[in-house]
Tab-separated table of N, CA, C and O in Angstrom:
chain	number	residue	atom	x	y	z
B	1	UNK	N	0.700	-1.302	-0.141
B	1	UNK	CA	-0.295	-0.206	0.072
B	1	UNK	C	0.816	0.993	0.078
B	1	UNK	O	1.985	1.341	0.671
B	2	UNK	N	0.403	2.203	-0.968
B	2	UNK	CA	1.508	3.271	-0.876
B	2	UNK	C	1.133	4.373	0.090
B	2	UNK	O	-0.052	4.627	0.673
B	3	UNK	N	2.021	4.953	0.606
B	3	UNK	CA	1.805	6.084	1.900
B	3	UNK	C	1.223	7.359	1.168
B	3	UNK	O	1.575	7.747	0.297
B	4	UNK	N	0.103	7.898	1.902
B	4	UNK	CA	-0.351	9.056	1.578
B	4	UNK	C	0.699	10.229	1.875
B	4	UNK	O	1.276	10.130	2.694
B	5	UNK	N	0.564	10.960	0.961
B	5	UNK	CA	1.651	12.225	1.140
B	5	UNK	C	0.973	13.443	2.227
B	5	UNK	O	-0.201	13.511	1.907
B	6	UNK	N	1.746	14.071	2.899
B	6	UNK	CA	0.984	15.072	3.618
B	6	UNK	C	1.628	16.118	3.086
B	6	UNK	O	2.491	16.876	2.699
B	7	UNK	N	0.184	17.392	3.575
B	7	UNK	CA	0.473	18.814	2.802
B	7	UNK	C	0.358	19.641	4.028
B	7	UNK	O	-1.068	19.452	4.900
B	8	UNK	N	0.858	20.510	4.021
B	8	UNK	CA	0.940	21.444	5.419
B	8	UNK	C	0.181	22.946	4.582
B	8	UNK	O	0.374	23.215	3.363
B	9	UNK	N	-0.812	23.461	5.306
B	9	UNK	CA	-1.597	24.331	4.817
B	9	UNK	C	-1.134	25.379	5.448
B	9	UNK	O	-1.231	25.705	6.822
B	10	UNK	N	-0.614	26.803	5.007
B	10	UNK	CA	-0.169	27.692	5.306
B	10	UNK	C	-1.041	29.057	4.932
B	10	UNK	O	-1.508	28.920	3.670
B	11	UNK	N	-1.613	29.787	5.850
B	11	UNK	CA	-2.286	30.997	5.592
B	11	UNK	C	-2.540	31.726	6.724
B	11	UNK	O	-2.420	31.539	7.987
B	12	UNK	N	-3.156	33.020	6.242
B	12	UNK	CA	-3.380	34.068	7.580
B	12	UNK	C	-4.695	33.692	8.709
B	12	UNK	O	-5.433	32.885	8.200
B	13	UNK	N	-4.540	33.551	9.933
B	13	UNK	CA	-4.748	33.579	10.972
B	13	UNK	C	-5.120	34.586	11.681
B	13	UNK	O	-6.293	34.986	11.595
B	14	UNK	N	-4.211	34.787	12.239
B	14	UNK	CA	-4.427	36.220	13.453
B	14	UNK	C	-4.871	37.678	12.652
B	14	UNK	O	-4.560	38.018	11.579
B	15	UNK	N	-6.155	38.068	13.430
B	15	UNK	CA	-7.001	39.376	12.669
B	15	UNK	C	-7.661	38.781	11.561
B	15	UNK	O	-8.170	39.525	11.099
B	16	UNK	N	-7.861	37.231	10.783
B	16	UNK	CA	-8.574	37.260	10.064
B	16	UNK	C	-10.336	36.616	10.322
B	16	UNK	O	-9.917	35.715	11.014
B	17	UNK	N	-10.811	37.237	10.402
B	17	UNK	CA	-12.508	36.741	10.764
B	17	UNK	C	-12.589	35.415	9.915
B	17	UNK	O	-12.579	35.637	8.599
B	18	UNK	N	-13.077	34.683	10.658
B	18	UNK	CA	-13.486	32.999	10.253
B	18	UNK	C	-12.573	32.482	9.128
B	18	UNK	O	-12.785	31.759	8.023
B	19	UNK	N	-11.193	32.961	9.507
B	19	UNK	CA	-10.460	31.907	9.316
B	19	UNK	C	-10.079	30.674	8.704
B	19	UNK	O	-9.594	30.018	7.926
B	20	UNK	N	-10.531	30.062	9.429
B	20	UNK	CA	-10.654	28.385	9.808
B	20	UNK	C	-11.824	28.143	8.593
B	20	UNK	O	-11.450	26.947	8.064
B	21	UNK	N	-12.426	29.094	7.788
B	21	UNK	CA	-13.338	28.576	6.697
B	21	UNK	C	-12.337	27.972	5.630
B	21	UNK	O	-12.630	27.347	5.233
B	22	UNK	N	-11.382	28.706	5.150
B	22	UNK	CA	-10.460	28.526	3.952
B	22	UNK	C	-9.656	27.473	4.343
B	22	UNK	O	-9.278	26.678	3.252
B	23	UNK	N	-9.407	27.568	5.651
B	23	UNK	CA	-8.532	26.309	6.061
B	23	UNK	C	-9.221	24.926	6.087
B	23	UNK	O	-8.869	23.781	5.395
B	24	UNK	N	-10.582	24.925	6.373
B	24	UNK	CA	-11.387	23.552	6.315
B	24	UNK	C	-11.485	23.338	4.926
B	24	UNK	O	-11.626	22.088	4.359
B	25	UNK	N	-11.790	24.354	4.085
B	25	UNK	CA	-12.006	24.021	2.445
B	25	UNK	C	-10.698	23.401	1.684
B	25	UNK	O	-10.942	22.391	1.325
B	26	UNK	N	-9.635	23.674	2.216
B	26	UNK	CA	-8.316	23.175	1.726
B	26	UNK	C	-8.042	21.740	2.274
B	26	UNK	O	-7.719	21.044	1.346
B	27	UNK	N	-8.623	21.896	3.637
B	27	UNK	CA	-8.318	20.277	4.232
B	27	UNK	C	-9.472	19.337	3.363
B	27	UNK	O	-8.804	18.131	2.959
B	28	UNK	N	-10.426	19.947	3.012
B	28	UNK	CA	-11.556	18.873	2.407
B	28	UNK	C	-11.140	18.653	1.109
B	28	UNK	O	-10.855	17.432	0.226
B	29	UNK	N	-10.726	19.621	0.342
B	29	UNK	CA	-9.934	19.436	-0.912
B	29	UNK	C	-8.905	18.560	-1.034
B	29	UNK	O	-8.960	17.787	-1.971
B	30	UNK	N	-7.872	18.806	-0.372
B	30	UNK	CA	-6.735	17.942	-0.070
B	30	UNK	C	-7.144	16.024	0.098
B	30	UNK	O	-6.601	15.513	-0.533
B	31	UNK	N	-7.969	16.180	1.238
B	31	UNK	CA	-8.348	14.950	1.546
B	31	UNK	C	-9.146	14.075	0.257
B	31	UNK	O	-9.031	13.024	-0.085
B	32	UNK	N	-9.852	15.139	-0.350
B	32	UNK	CA	-10.493	14.572	-1.582
B	32	UNK	C	-9.480	14.046	-2.754
B	32	UNK	O	-9.481	13.350	-3.702
B	33	UNK	N	-8.424	14.498	-2.921
B	33	UNK	CA	-7.119	14.346	-4.010
B	33	UNK	C	-6.435	13.106	-3.222
B	33	UNK	O	-5.453	13.020	-3.477
B	34	UNK	N	-6.639	12.435	-1.891
B	34	UNK	CA	-6.120	11.642	-1.436
B	34	UNK	C	-4.571	12.206	-0.743
B	34	UNK	O	-3.840	11.080	-0.287
B	35	UNK	N	-4.694	13.306	-0.309
B	35	UNK	CA	-3.555	13.898	0.880
B	35	UNK	C	-4.162	13.639	2.370
B	35	UNK	O	-5.092	13.684	2.654
B	36	UNK	N	-2.830	13.882	2.988
B	36	UNK	CA	-3.331	14.215	4.516
B	36	UNK	C	-2.988	15.169	4.903
B	36	UNK	O	-1.886	16.035	4.776
B	37	UNK	N	-3.570	16.352	5.288
B	37	UNK	CA	-3.744	17.593	5.593
B	37	UNK	C	-3.199	17.868	6.861
B	37	UNK	O	-3.752	17.230	7.982
B	38	UNK	N	-2.113	18.817	7.074
B	38	UNK	CA	-1.868	19.299	8.282
B	38	UNK	C	-2.029	20.599	8.432
B	38	UNK	O	-1.559	21.493	7.501
B	39	UNK	N	-3.004	21.070	9.284
B	39	UNK	CA	-3.584	22.602	9.404
B	39	UNK	C	-3.202	23.190	10.991
B	39	UNK	O	-3.605	22.272	11.850
B	40	UNK	N	-2.876	24.111	10.722
B	40	UNK	CA	-2.266	24.955	11.858
B	40	UNK	C	-3.851	25.788	12.423
B	40	UNK	O	-3.950	26.267	13.694
B	41	UNK	N	-4.776	25.600	11.890
B	41	UNK	CA	-6.255	26.093	12.315
B	41	UNK	C	-6.587	24.875	13.402
B	41	UNK	O	-7.589	25.185	13.995
B	42	UNK	N	-6.023	23.833	13.470
B	42	UNK	CA	-6.530	22.891	14.693
B	42	UNK	C	-5.707	22.586	15.512
B	42	UNK	O	-5.758	21.920	16.729
B	43	UNK	N	-4.772	23.699	15.887
B	43	UNK	CA	-4.222	23.977	17.203
B	43	UNK	C	-4.821	24.515	18.374
B	43	UNK	O	-5.794	25.232	18.201
B	44	UNK	N	-4.369	23.995	19.581
B	44	UNK	CA	-5.264	24.626	21.004
B	44	UNK	C	-4.739	26.148	20.840
B	44	UNK	O	-4.300	26.849	20.544
B	45	UNK	N	-6.325	27.009	21.420
B	45	UNK	CA	-5.728	28.434	21.828
B	45	UNK	C	-4.956	28.322	23.242
B	45	UNK	O	-4.803	27.771	24.049
B	46	UNK	N	-4.246	29.646	23.259
B	46	UNK	CA	-3.593	29.792	24.415
B	46	UNK	C	-2.265	29.950	24.295
B	46	UNK	O	-1.526	30.569	24.913
B	47	UNK	N	-1.644	29.420	23.378
B	47	UNK	CA	-0.135	29.485	23.358
B	47	UNK	C	0.507	31.042	22.338
B	47	UNK	O	-0.728	31.626	21.967
B	48	UNK	N	1.763	31.041	22.935
B	48	UNK	CA	2.296	32.265	22.523
B	48	UNK	C	2.528	32.003	20.742
B	48	UNK	O	2.406	31.158	20.388
B	49	UNK	N	2.951	33.216	19.911
B	49	UNK	CA	2.981	33.001	18.470
B	49	UNK	C	4.156	32.229	18.456
B	49	UNK	O	4.166	31.701	17.579
B	50	UNK	N	5.274	32.247	19.254
B	50	UNK	CA	6.382	31.780	19.220
B	50	UNK	C	5.922	30.131	19.149
B	50	UNK	O	6.810	29.346	18.443
B	51	UNK	N	5.220	29.562	20.096
B	51	UNK	CA	5.046	28.360	20.093
B	51	UNK	C	4.411	28.013	19.130
B	51	UNK	O	4.611	26.787	18.657
B	52	UNK	N	3.400	28.784	18.521
B	52	UNK	CA	2.711	28.021	17.242
B	52	UNK	C	3.402	27.757	16.281
B	52	UNK	O	3.536	27.298	15.624
B	53	UNK	N	4.044	28.960	16.165
B	53	UNK	CA	5.487	28.873	14.762
B	53	UNK	C	6.194	27.650	15.153
B	53	UNK	O	6.562	26.779	14.006
B	54	UNK	N	6.819	27.399	16.006
B	54	UNK	CA	7.240	25.984	16.292
B	54	UNK	C	6.779	25.211	15.916
B	54	UNK	O	7.449	24.042	15.149
B	55	UNK	N	5.601	24.963	16.248
B	55	UNK	CA	4.656	23.714	16.033
B	55	UNK	C	4.496	23.785	14.565
B	55	UNK	O	4.612	22.554	13.902
B	56	UNK	N	3.983	25.079	13.801
B	56	UNK	CA	3.915	25.091	12.577
B	56	UNK	C	5.154	24.424	11.557
B	56	UNK	O	4.837	23.481	10.571
B	57	UNK	N	6.370	25.255	11.972
B	57	UNK	CA	7.305	24.716	11.338
B	57	UNK	C	7.982	23.376	11.396
B	57	UNK	O	8.124	22.631	10.782
B	58	UNK	N	7.569	22.508	12.718
B	58	UNK	CA	7.745	21.163	12.627
B	58	UNK	C	6.727	20.165	11.825
B	58	UNK	O	6.989	19.284	11.142
B	59	UNK	N	5.644	20.836	11.729
B	59	UNK	CA	4.287	20.329	10.525
B	59	UNK	C	4.983	20.349	9.225
B	59	UNK	O	5.072	19.334	8.361
B	60	UNK	N	5.593	21.735	8.853
B	60	UNK	CA	6.313	21.600	7.510
B	60	UNK	C	7.260	20.959	7.161
B	60	UNK	O	7.474	20.049	6.172
B	61	UNK	N	8.347	20.459	8.358
B	61	UNK	CA	9.343	19.352	8.148
B	61	UNK	C	8.743	18.060	8.087
B	61	UNK	O	9.213	17.230	7.241
B	62	UNK	N	7.560	17.689	8.575
B	62	UNK	CA	6.973	16.739	8.116
B	62	UNK	C	6.164	16.382	7.103
B	62	UNK	O	5.706	15.079	6.608
B	63	UNK	N	5.975	17.425	6.558
B	63	UNK	CA	4.915	17.579	5.299
B	63	UNK	C	5.662	17.222	4.005
B	63	UNK	O	6.893	17.125	4.013
B	64	UNK	N	4.958	16.730	2.918
B	64	UNK	CA	5.771	16.458	1.658
B	64	UNK	C	5.728	17.537	0.706
B	64	UNK	O	6.635	17.576	0.049
B	65	UNK	N	4.856	18.326	1.084
B	65	UNK	CA	4.342	19.805	0.328
B	65	UNK	C	3.891	20.693	1.260
B	65	UNK	O	3.232	20.778	2.338
B	66	UNK	N	3.676	22.026	0.759
B	66	UNK	CA	2.988	23.077	1.344
B	66	UNK	C	1.798	23.856	0.622
B	66	UNK	O	2.443	24.229	-0.470
B	67	UNK	N	0.774	23.932	1.038
B	67	UNK	CA	0.019	24.502	0.067
B	67	UNK	C	-0.111	25.956	1.139
B	67	UNK	O	-0.706	25.874	1.717
B	68	UNK	N	0.065	27.285	0.038
B	68	UNK	CA	-0.443	28.327	0.434
B	68	UNK	C	-1.510	29.211	0.047
B	68	UNK	O	-1.918	29.321	-1.327
B	69	UNK	N	-2.311	29.837	0.918
B	69	UNK	CA	-3.588	30.258	1.043
B	69	UNK	C	-3.248	31.665	0.192
B	69	UNK	O	-2.338	31.960	0.654
B	70	UNK	N	-4.363	32.143	-0.571
B	70	UNK	CA	-4.554	33.626	-0.613
B	70	UNK	C	-4.291	34.095	0.714
B	70	UNK	O	-4.360	33.889	1.736
B	71	UNK	N	-4.041	35.585	0.335
B	71	UNK	CA	-3.749	36.584	1.693
B	71	UNK	C	-2.694	36.500	2.444
B	71	UNK	O	-2.387	37.019	3.351
B	72	UNK	N	-1.768	35.419	1.563
B	72	UNK	CA	-0.330	35.114	2.431
B	72	UNK	C	0.495	36.762	2.455
B	72	UNK	O	1.135	36.556	3.992
B	73	UNK	N	0.386	37.460	1.870
B	73	UNK	CA	1.112	38.486	1.982
B	73	UNK	C	1.016	39.413	3.347
B	73	UNK	O	1.107	40.507	3.651
B	74	UNK	N	-0.817	39.137	3.756
B	74	UNK	CA	-0.935	39.597	5.194
B	74	UNK	C	-0.995	39.159	6.471
B	74	UNK	O	-1.366	39.240	7.300
B	75	UNK	N	-0.075	38.092	6.251
B	75	UNK	CA	0.263	36.971	7.294
B	75	UNK	C	1.900	37.035	7.698
B	75	UNK	O	2.594	36.531	6.545
B	76	UNK	N	2.223	37.377	8.660
B	76	UNK	CA	3.899	37.627	8.914
B	76	UNK	C	4.216	36.276	9.222
B	76	UNK	O	5.316	35.586	8.706
B	77	UNK	N	3.278	35.477	9.909
B	77	UNK	CA	3.609	34.008	10.170
B	77	UNK	C	3.634	33.166	8.921
B	77	UNK	O	4.629	32.645	8.872
B	78	UNK	N	2.755	33.333	7.987
B	78	UNK	CA	2.816	33.026	6.147
B	78	UNK	C	3.966	33.061	5.565
B	78	UNK	O	4.844	32.402	5.173
B	79	UNK	N	4.390	34.421	5.841
B	79	UNK	CA	5.622	34.671	5.284
B	79	UNK	C	6.664	34.183	5.857
B	79	UNK	O	7.663	33.689	5.202
B	80	UNK	N	6.892	34.099	7.143
B	80	UNK	CA	7.986	33.394	7.791
B	80	UNK	C	7.958	31.876	7.195
B	80	UNK	O	9.208	31.244	6.838
B	81	UNK	N	6.738	31.482	7.063
B	81	UNK	CA	6.727	29.719	6.598
B	81	UNK	C	7.095	29.609	5.269
B	81	UNK	O	8.000	28.823	4.697
B	82	UNK	N	7.006	30.497	4.402
B	82	UNK	CA	7.338	30.618	3.192
B	82	UNK	C	8.969	30.546	2.899
B	82	UNK	O	9.590	30.203	2.330
B	83	UNK	N	9.263	31.927	4.030
B	83	UNK	CA	10.788	31.799	3.726
B	83	UNK	C	11.650	30.542	4.275
B	83	UNK	O	12.701	30.090	3.565
B	84	UNK	N	11.091	30.006	5.380
B	84	UNK	CA	11.601	28.724	5.898
B	84	UNK	C	11.637	27.989	4.743
B	84	UNK	O	12.635	27.213	4.517
B	85	UNK	N	10.440	27.826	3.976
B	85	UNK	CA	10.491	26.741	3.081
B	85	UNK	C	11.573	26.827	1.780
B	85	UNK	O	12.086	25.838	1.538
B	86	UNK	N	11.618	28.036	1.649
B	86	UNK	CA	12.741	28.455	0.644
B	86	UNK	C	14.417	28.338	1.085
B	86	UNK	O	14.949	27.766	0.209
B	87	UNK	N	14.526	28.605	2.384
B	87	UNK	CA	15.443	28.300	2.984
B	87	UNK	C	16.123	26.831	3.033
B	87	UNK	O	17.131	26.432	2.994
B	88	UNK	N	15.094	25.990	3.581
B	88	UNK	CA	15.407	24.723	3.669
B	88	UNK	C	15.084	24.105	2.430
B	88	UNK	O	15.500	22.362	2.537
B	89	UNK	N	14.801	24.244	1.344
B	89	UNK	CA	14.418	23.624	0.199
B	89	UNK	C	15.655	22.952	-0.625
B	89	UNK	O	16.919	23.472	-0.689
């Protein structure tokens, strides 16, 4: 049996009303294509932005690919994730 590929979903969260809707849609789309979505939208509340970023980068390291959602230019965390991907590629 072939291993399913994991895809991390990167996009703006902080300050975006109903941010989870875009993440949920991406998750559904990825699952429909046979991928395992890794979403930062499903992390517990109450952590610091530094803690979230450490978890996010760990998920990126575990992923086979990264899907960048629109409005990424409005997300400092998303920009950092993009820079990390470029640096570690």
